[in-house]
Amino acid sequence: MNSVTSTANKDLAEKHIAWQRQLNKLRWLALTTVFSILILLPFLHLYQTYLAAHAYEILSPNEKIIFNVTQSLTSPFTASPESDLDNFKGTTWSGTLFGMQLSDPLAVLTNISASFTFNTSFMMTALIPVLLTLTLGRFFCGWICPATFIYELNDNLGTWLHNSLLQNSLLQKIGLPIGQLRFNQRLKYLILAICIIVTAIAGTTLVSNVYPPAVIGREIYYLIVVGGFGIGATFILITMLFDLFIARRGFCRYLCPGGALYSLLGRYRILRIKRDVTHCTDCVRCNAACQFGLDPMQDNFGQECNNCTACITTCPTDALSFTINVKDVQFQGAGHLGHQHQKQQGGRLP
Amino acid sequence: MDRRVFWKVLSGSGLAALIAKTGFAANTRTTSRFLRPPGALAEDDFLDHCIRCGKCGESCPNETIKFFNFENGLSSLNTPYIVPREKPCILCMKCGEVCPTGAIKNILHDAETIMNNVKMGKAVINKDLCLSYQGKSCGVCYRACPLPDVAMTVGYMEQPTMTDACVGCGICERACIQMPQAIKVLPTTTQRAHS
């Protein structure tokens, strides 16, 4: 009886899970799209200013290239780019997409704490992100955040440095570790609280200067339109070095105030990754793949999981999958296909 | 304003007063002459409400709006500003349209509404430098003014005189052919302006 149901479950699981292995590719597509939109928008802005000034004749050759490329890109979609392109403005911190205003919940929170006013129209712009976070958890961190795009590539660089380049090299002899330190993940909630208190005292939204997605969107704009990075680029560089040499994905895990807010909002999320204990082989690949240092192999996701699907993609037996659950399951024991469980079974059975 | 009252009530001796006095939060350390975008709230409220999203600059068709680095202190880091001599505001009012928080008020693109609601500053004429006051009728600022005869009137030798209707867009300052310019916009934001 048991074996029948388990095989049935297995077939069912395989049918449902197979496509989830592709989600990581989809996620990278989303991250790349958001990042390239952030790069594209300043060029659209430049194009609009050229149009507004009727200045094609006096543009320099490089600017003419920008004008021509952007014109050919936008011409299929809009007849009057000068006004229509106003529907695409801003960054992930606060932006306009297809004419709809969307804001980061942290922007709304710090705006309230800085100004001591409840600006309803501004609060409504964060409604959709908040509702999505309540159901999906920290999906923004894994799927949209332009900082994640940079930090994940940075982390891959770190892994590569660690695995190939630094073997027996000077750096290793000095003893410089590549992201080995671990802190308490609750540190970021303290930082969120400090950020809110400081904005309330200072009366300015200083958080936007230490919140990577806001900084990155702004710096890309500065680079393309103003012609050079601002101070924020230094900040991003420092966080990247912090991630590389001090703690793996350290900023997102321990310091990011936005990540803390998303974690709190997504605490009772519906969409959770769950381990199917009957398929698990205890191979620990999921734990190695998890850049957030969580423990999928022991059912330990918590509110920190950002739904990045790296563990689902890595799992060789499709034991991990997205499920609709309000709570994480307790530790289910060793994976049934692993050595430990087999030994236990062997011990009990004659 | 609410915020200040709140903190004064909350902390008698307090941290807040200390921080406000050291100029970490306050806007009293302005050192350069700049304008805030048209329709911006009073400087203190503006810093409260602005979330530094940069959409005002991104929507500005004249590329007028620039962003502070550390020049004006930590509190105005990444906030928008205008230097009228370099690029004046053309009063298109797009920045107020896109501002999500209302730090820049959404004002209709209409001469009457703009005159009633926009007050970036007021142009001040230096008669010693102005060509028209020196007997060489010039009138360039008058020709450039978006509100001629309302914000600026001229005499028989094109000597400009400012009225209270001036919104401070700075087009006259940009247009002035004197070097240094004979007409300057004195911003409402600045407490200690260069004369």
XYZ file of C-alpha atoms in Angstrom:
545
model
C 0.000 0.000 0.000
C 2.687 2.368 1.075
C 4.867 1.618 -1.869
C 1.946 2.096 -4.252
C 1.126 5.558 -2.940
C 4.759 6.564 -2.865
C 5.272 5.594 -6.499
C 2.080 7.438 -7.401
C 3.371 10.474 -5.554
C 6.647 10.115 -7.339
C 5.021 10.173 -10.767
C 2.836 13.092 -9.785
C 5.803 14.940 -8.373
C 7.881 14.382 -11.460
C 5.129 15.698 -13.672
C 4.709 18.819 -11.587
C 8.299 19.550 -10.828
C 10.054 19.087 -14.131
C 9.245 22.592 -15.364
C 10.338 24.193 -12.103
C 13.950 23.362 -12.927
C 13.729 25.959 -15.698
C 12.659 28.713 -13.304
C 16.233 29.783 -12.640
C 16.675 30.594 -16.308
C 13.426 32.539 -16.223
C 14.674 34.388 -13.158
C 17.904 35.352 -14.892
C 15.860 36.530 -17.829
C 13.811 38.713 -15.482
C 16.901 40.100 -13.733
C 18.595 40.851 -17.043
C 15.446 42.470 -18.406
C 15.102 44.765 -15.402
C 18.764 45.702 -15.548
C 18.697 46.399 -19.275
C 15.539 48.470 -18.845
C 17.407 50.526 -16.265
C 20.142 51.068 -18.847
C 17.676 51.763 -21.653
C 15.605 54.379 -19.794
C 18.351 57.050 -19.610
C 18.873 56.662 -23.348
C 15.132 57.133 -23.895
C 15.409 60.267 -21.743
C 18.279 61.565 -23.875
C 16.267 60.830 -27.008
C 13.335 62.775 -25.583
C 15.509 65.778 -24.797
C 16.940 65.738 -28.322
C 13.399 65.631 -29.685
C 12.257 68.432 -27.397
C 15.152 70.607 -28.497
C 14.745 69.794 -32.228
C 18.484 69.425 -32.076
C 19.363 66.597 -34.466
C 21.418 68.815 -36.760
C 23.724 70.029 -34.022
C 24.278 66.690 -32.291
C 27.738 65.201 -32.184
C 28.232 61.948 -34.137
C 27.988 59.832 -30.976
C 24.757 61.509 -29.936
C 23.378 60.987 -33.421
C 23.993 57.251 -32.982
C 22.029 57.314 -29.710
C 19.233 59.219 -31.424
C 19.059 56.873 -34.409
C 19.157 53.658 -32.404
C 16.529 54.854 -29.941
C 14.320 56.115 -32.726
C 14.402 52.766 -34.495
C 13.713 51.006 -31.188
C 10.705 53.112 -30.248
C 9.184 53.796 -33.657
C 7.187 50.537 -33.807
C 5.524 51.321 -30.498
C 4.827 55.013 -30.395
C 3.994 57.762 -32.831
C 4.800 60.637 -30.481
C 7.761 59.556 -28.362
C 8.244 62.971 -26.788
C 5.114 62.572 -24.671
C 4.508 58.810 -24.749
C 7.915 57.889 -23.345
C 6.967 59.701 -20.145
C 5.196 56.450 -19.281
C 8.594 54.836 -18.696
C 10.546 56.676 -16.047
C 12.464 56.116 -12.888
C 14.031 53.075 -11.271
C 12.925 50.181 -9.103
C 13.036 52.561 -6.131
C 10.143 54.493 -7.589
C 9.235 54.349 -11.214
C 6.578 54.580 -13.861
C 5.942 51.486 -15.930
C 3.367 51.685 -18.709
C 2.067 54.821 -17.022
C 1.569 53.048 -13.707
C 3.509 54.318 -10.718
C 5.260 51.650 -8.673
C 7.343 52.271 -5.576
C 9.480 50.247 -3.244
C 7.703 49.630 0.095
C 10.853 50.884 1.808
C 10.478 54.177 -0.074
C 6.973 54.556 1.302
C 8.035 53.578 4.820
C 10.954 56.001 4.932
C 8.861 58.712 3.334
C 6.352 58.347 6.154
C 9.056 58.348 8.810
C 10.858 61.316 7.264
C 7.872 63.553 6.638
C 5.479 62.361 9.361
C 2.639 62.530 6.845
C 0.572 59.815 5.230
C 0.617 60.575 1.547
C -2.136 58.235 0.377
C -1.487 58.548 -3.333
C 2.165 57.698 -2.783
C 1.335 54.816 -0.458
C -0.913 53.348 -3.137
C 2.050 53.084 -5.507
C 3.541 50.447 -3.199
C 0.301 48.480 -2.956
C 1.072 45.992 -5.712
C 4.639 45.271 -4.495
C 3.360 44.829 -0.926
C 0.560 42.456 -1.964
C 2.975 40.437 -4.096
C 5.457 40.293 -1.228
C 2.782 39.145 1.202
C 2.004 36.190 -1.061
C 5.370 35.467 -2.666
C 7.855 36.515 0.020
C 11.164 38.104 -0.879
C 10.593 37.672 -4.607
C 11.788 41.231 -5.302
C 15.228 40.361 -3.939
C 15.575 37.297 -6.121
C 13.779 38.214 -9.298
C 13.793 41.989 -9.840
C 16.394 43.805 -7.745
C 19.138 45.225 -10.001
C 21.564 44.858 -7.097
C 20.933 41.114 -7.023
C 21.971 40.993 -10.672
C 25.320 42.537 -9.772
C 25.793 40.717 -6.480
C 25.051 37.275 -7.929
C 27.560 37.796 -10.710
C 29.928 39.072 -8.040
C 29.309 35.933 -6.032
C 29.989 33.768 -9.080
C 33.229 35.666 -9.486
C 34.025 34.943 -5.858
C 33.381 31.232 -6.324
C 35.567 31.207 -9.399
C 38.345 33.048 -7.590
C 38.058 30.648 -4.722
C 38.014 27.508 -6.842
C 40.507 28.127 -9.585
C 42.505 31.302 -9.406
C 43.511 31.486 -5.805
C 44.728 27.962 -5.254
C 48.209 28.290 -3.761
C 48.327 31.936 -4.728
C 49.554 34.872 -2.701
C 46.080 35.789 -1.489
C 45.611 32.372 -0.003
C 49.031 32.405 1.619
C 48.202 35.702 3.286
C 45.080 34.005 4.492
C 42.579 36.346 2.914
C 39.293 34.473 3.050
C 36.703 34.619 0.308
C 33.427 35.388 2.035
C 33.725 32.953 4.904
C 32.302 34.955 7.794
C 28.772 34.455 9.031
C 26.787 36.912 11.089
C 23.345 36.804 12.605
C 20.734 37.251 9.904
C 18.626 39.307 12.299
C 21.221 42.071 12.040
C 19.367 43.551 9.085
C 16.212 44.114 11.118
C 18.278 46.199 13.514
C 19.601 48.131 10.518
C 16.061 48.656 9.214
C 15.030 50.018 12.618
C 18.081 52.287 12.747
C 17.357 53.532 9.214
C 13.786 54.414 10.105
C 14.792 56.189 13.321
C 17.583 58.105 11.596
C 15.284 59.235 8.784
C 12.749 60.346 11.368
C 15.328 62.383 13.267
C 17.157 63.739 10.251
C 13.973 64.388 8.304
C 15.459 63.278 5.008
C 15.230 59.985 3.180
C 18.853 59.035 3.719
C 18.043 55.350 3.237
C 17.965 55.791 -0.524
C 21.706 56.401 -0.371
C 22.483 53.062 1.260
C 19.863 50.907 -0.465
C 21.561 49.231 -3.458
C 18.607 49.019 -5.913
C 17.929 52.734 -5.486
C 21.611 53.569 -5.743
C 22.207 51.421 -8.826
C 19.258 52.823 -10.763
C 20.408 56.338 -9.983
C 24.058 55.690 -10.778
C 23.223 54.205 -14.173
C 21.270 57.378 -14.923
C 24.160 59.553 -13.748
C 26.626 57.587 -15.830
C 24.654 57.857 -19.070
C 22.999 61.266 -18.794
C 25.156 63.301 -16.422
C 28.348 61.708 -17.649
C 29.873 60.149 -14.548
C 29.172 58.135 -11.455
C 28.153 59.811 -8.228
C 29.170 58.802 -4.737
C 26.813 55.817 -4.865
C 29.132 53.878 -7.168
C 31.728 53.861 -4.397
C 29.128 52.485 -2.037
C 28.229 49.681 -4.451
C 31.911 48.869 -4.913
C 32.408 48.660 -1.148
C 29.424 46.330 -0.752
C 30.777 44.145 -3.571
C 34.144 43.885 -1.846
C 32.319 43.148 1.410
C 30.469 40.323 -0.347
C 33.641 38.963 -1.905
C 36.032 39.011 1.013
C 33.984 39.153 4.199
C 30.618 37.456 3.892
C 29.022 35.673 0.953
C 26.122 37.822 -0.332
C 26.689 39.604 2.968
C 24.921 42.827 2.176
C 21.650 41.201 1.145
C 21.719 38.751 4.010
C 22.862 40.855 6.921
C 22.677 44.548 6.105
C 20.048 45.409 3.500
C 17.183 47.402 5.088
C 14.919 46.694 2.112
C 15.638 42.991 2.381
C 14.665 43.166 6.048
C 11.369 44.837 5.191
C 10.624 42.287 2.472
C 11.504 39.461 4.858
C 9.096 40.801 7.462
C 6.317 41.302 4.913
C 6.866 37.846 3.454
C 6.916 36.075 6.780
C 3.500 34.489 6.219
C 3.841 34.059 2.488
C 1.926 31.378 0.651
C 4.505 30.285 -1.879
C 7.253 28.245 -0.268
C 9.911 25.834 -1.427
C 9.380 22.418 0.123
C 11.600 19.380 0.277
C 10.066 16.081 -0.717
C 11.800 13.803 1.759
C 11.076 10.649 -0.242
C 13.181 11.945 -3.142
C 15.991 13.593 -1.209
C 19.408 11.935 -1.319
C 21.109 14.215 1.233
C 23.659 15.269 -1.354
C 23.938 18.820 0.109
C 24.095 20.416 -3.335
C 21.158 22.679 -2.482
C 22.969 24.059 0.555
C 26.049 24.756 -1.516
C 23.944 26.455 -4.195
C 22.042 28.652 -1.751
C 23.798 32.014 -1.787
C 21.795 33.108 1.225
C 23.353 30.364 3.321
C 20.045 28.715 4.138
C 19.658 25.009 4.753
C 17.179 23.538 2.237
C 18.400 20.023 2.982
C 17.049 20.306 6.509
C 13.851 22.109 5.561
C 15.233 25.366 6.894
C 14.083 28.219 4.659
C 12.393 30.740 6.919
C 11.493 34.260 5.929
C 14.955 34.877 4.475
C 14.420 32.742 1.362
C 14.227 34.975 -1.694
C 12.711 32.377 -4.029
C 15.792 32.396 -6.237
C 15.182 28.736 -7.238
C 18.907 27.928 -7.278
C 18.308 24.932 -5.004
C 15.454 23.641 -7.181
C 17.659 23.816 -10.261
C 20.584 22.123 -8.546
C 18.640 19.257 -7.003
C 19.506 16.084 -8.986
C 16.373 14.200 -7.909
C 13.783 16.993 -8.128
C 13.114 16.754 -4.410
C 12.676 20.510 -4.001
C 9.715 22.348 -5.464
C 7.461 25.349 -4.980
C 4.331 24.524 -3.011
C 1.403 26.456 -1.612
C 1.977 26.449 2.133
C 1.504 29.018 4.854
C 4.138 27.465 7.089
C 7.472 25.807 6.503
C 7.428 22.123 7.410
C 9.434 20.926 10.386
C 12.624 18.985 9.745
C 11.427 15.781 8.105
C 14.509 13.703 8.810
C 17.173 12.391 6.490
C 16.334 12.005 2.822
C 14.915 8.583 2.045
C 17.315 7.985 -0.805
C 20.340 8.993 1.269
C 22.855 6.800 3.073
C 21.762 7.798 6.555
C 18.125 6.849 6.036
C 19.007 3.620 4.256
C 21.238 2.671 7.174
C 18.463 3.398 9.670
C 16.030 1.323 7.635
C 18.566 -1.461 7.311
C 19.146 -1.373 11.031
C 15.506 -1.760 11.861
C 14.532 -4.293 9.259
C 15.748 -7.869 9.642
C 7.126 71.257 10.557
C 5.181 68.575 12.400
C 8.321 66.572 12.715
C 10.214 69.327 14.505
C 7.430 69.896 16.984
C 7.170 66.181 17.583
C 10.835 65.748 18.322
C 11.019 68.838 20.477
C 8.192 67.460 22.542
C 9.695 64.003 22.601
C 13.210 64.901 23.596
C 13.811 67.836 25.859
C 17.541 67.708 26.014
C 17.858 65.325 23.234
C 19.658 63.799 20.444
C 17.393 65.399 17.864
C 18.248 68.932 18.883
C 21.926 68.052 18.883
C 21.748 66.606 15.417
C 19.698 69.506 14.135
C 22.256 71.940 15.572
C 25.267 70.230 14.065
C 23.623 70.715 10.702
C 23.314 67.049 9.902
C 19.658 67.456 9.101
C 19.099 71.159 8.867
C 19.093 73.078 5.631
C 20.964 76.035 7.062
C 24.312 75.150 5.575
C 23.502 76.199 2.044
C 26.625 77.578 0.491
C 25.776 77.987 -3.172
C 23.004 79.662 -5.078
C 20.669 77.097 -6.571
C 16.971 76.696 -7.293
C 14.738 73.799 -6.468
C 12.514 72.539 -9.304
C 9.333 74.545 -9.965
C 6.565 73.797 -7.494
C 8.930 72.315 -4.903
C 7.797 72.591 -1.310
C 9.628 74.859 1.123
C 13.193 73.628 1.574
C 12.620 71.877 4.883
C 9.461 70.122 3.730
C 11.069 69.349 0.410
C 13.901 67.443 2.078
C 11.307 65.625 4.197
C 9.300 64.465 1.226
C 11.882 63.875 -1.492
C 12.811 60.202 -1.775
C 15.633 60.770 -4.303
C 14.111 58.719 -7.080
C 15.478 61.065 -9.726
C 12.352 61.002 -11.862
C 12.166 64.806 -12.014
C 15.547 64.938 -13.714
C 14.680 62.053 -15.952
C 11.503 63.713 -17.172
C 13.031 67.168 -17.653
C 13.041 67.799 -21.418
C 15.577 70.611 -21.108
C 18.001 68.630 -18.910
C 17.737 71.532 -16.494
C 17.545 69.508 -13.315
C 20.831 68.342 -11.876
C 21.492 66.337 -8.727
C 23.565 67.191 -5.697
C 26.507 65.153 -4.643
C 27.959 66.275 -1.307
C 28.206 69.960 -2.255
C 25.216 70.963 -0.169
C 25.639 68.628 2.752
C 24.496 65.109 3.462
C 20.836 66.042 3.772
C 20.538 67.132 0.159
C 22.543 64.267 -1.295
C 20.987 63.259 -4.640
C 18.269 65.908 -4.452
C 17.405 67.885 -7.599
C 18.551 71.460 -8.163
C 18.811 74.006 -10.920
C 21.624 76.405 -11.753
C 19.819 79.041 -13.821
C 22.941 80.547 -15.423
C 23.812 77.152 -16.896
C 20.326 75.942 -17.814
C 17.145 77.711 -16.813
C 13.772 76.147 -16.142
C 11.413 76.283 -19.104
C 8.364 75.869 -16.822
C 7.036 72.763 -18.570
C 5.904 71.408 -15.152
C 6.712 67.802 -16.073
C 8.767 67.264 -12.909
C 5.748 67.927 -10.719
C 3.729 65.563 -12.855
C 6.074 62.621 -12.256
C 7.028 63.326 -8.634
C 5.545 60.383 -6.698
C 5.611 61.945 -3.231
C 4.428 65.462 -3.924
C 7.773 66.976 -2.931
C 7.336 68.827 -6.205
C 3.701 69.822 -6.494
C 1.786 68.820 -9.593
C 0.953 72.143 -11.219
C -1.030 72.609 -14.412
C 0.925 73.861 -17.399
C -0.935 77.125 -17.578
C 0.369 80.684 -17.173
C -2.146 81.689 -14.514
C -1.655 78.549 -12.411
C 2.118 78.730 -12.711
C 2.181 82.362 -11.571
C 0.052 81.542 -8.551
C 1.875 78.395 -7.439
C 5.488 78.498 -8.582
C 7.973 80.530 -6.584
C 11.492 79.302 -7.200
C 12.920 82.715 -6.500
C 12.892 86.246 -7.783
C 15.145 87.937 -10.284
C 17.204 90.815 -8.962
C 18.789 93.396 -11.239
C 22.226 94.834 -10.664
C 21.854 98.330 -12.117
C 25.592 98.919 -12.167
C 26.084 96.030 -14.548
C 22.878 96.267 -16.568
C 23.509 97.702 -20.024
C 20.066 99.283 -20.250
C 20.599 101.215 -17.052
C 23.960 102.351 -18.449
C 22.311 103.939 -21.462
C 22.849 101.153 -23.999
C 19.349 99.837 -24.584
C 19.647 96.049 -24.450
C 16.392 94.381 -23.359
C 17.600 90.822 -23.856
C 16.141 89.681 -20.502
C 12.788 91.202 -21.384
C 12.754 89.383 -24.736
C 13.648 86.122 -22.983
C 11.151 86.398 -20.120
C 8.302 83.865 -20.413
C 5.992 86.332 -18.618
C 6.835 89.661 -20.301
C 5.019 92.741 -18.954
C 3.710 90.586 -16.104
C 6.844 89.517 -14.278
C 9.083 92.107 -15.875
C 8.346 95.571 -17.174
C 10.725 97.771 -19.117
C 11.208 101.498 -19.338
C 11.816 103.610 -22.429
C 15.446 102.456 -22.628
C 14.488 98.829 -21.982
C 15.517 99.110 -18.317
C 14.004 96.034 -16.680
C 12.004 96.208 -13.449
C 10.836 93.078 -11.685
C 7.344 92.645 -10.277
C 6.168 90.191 -7.633
C 4.759 87.940 -10.345
C 8.303 86.735 -11.155
C 8.456 82.963 -10.588
C 12.234 82.715 -10.736
C 12.663 80.453 -13.740
C 16.028 82.039 -14.528
C 15.650 82.354 -18.287
C 16.553 86.050 -17.999
C 19.728 85.163 -16.106
C 20.685 82.663 -18.788
C 19.947 85.198 -21.505
C 21.871 88.135 -19.992
C 24.780 89.057 -22.234
C 26.800 90.689 -19.474
C 29.580 88.765 -17.774
C 29.047 88.506 -14.857
C 25.323 88.581 -15.404
C 23.482 91.753 -14.440
C 20.302 89.886 -13.508
C 20.294 87.023 -11.022
C 17.593 84.871 -9.534
C 17.657 84.938 -5.747
C 16.194 81.597 -4.714
C 13.535 81.280 -2.050
C 15.397 78.223 -0.780
C 18.607 80.008 0.036
C 19.111 81.784 3.273
C 22.562 83.103 2.509
C 22.730 83.957 -1.164
C 25.567 85.467 -3.107
C 24.678 88.992 -4.046
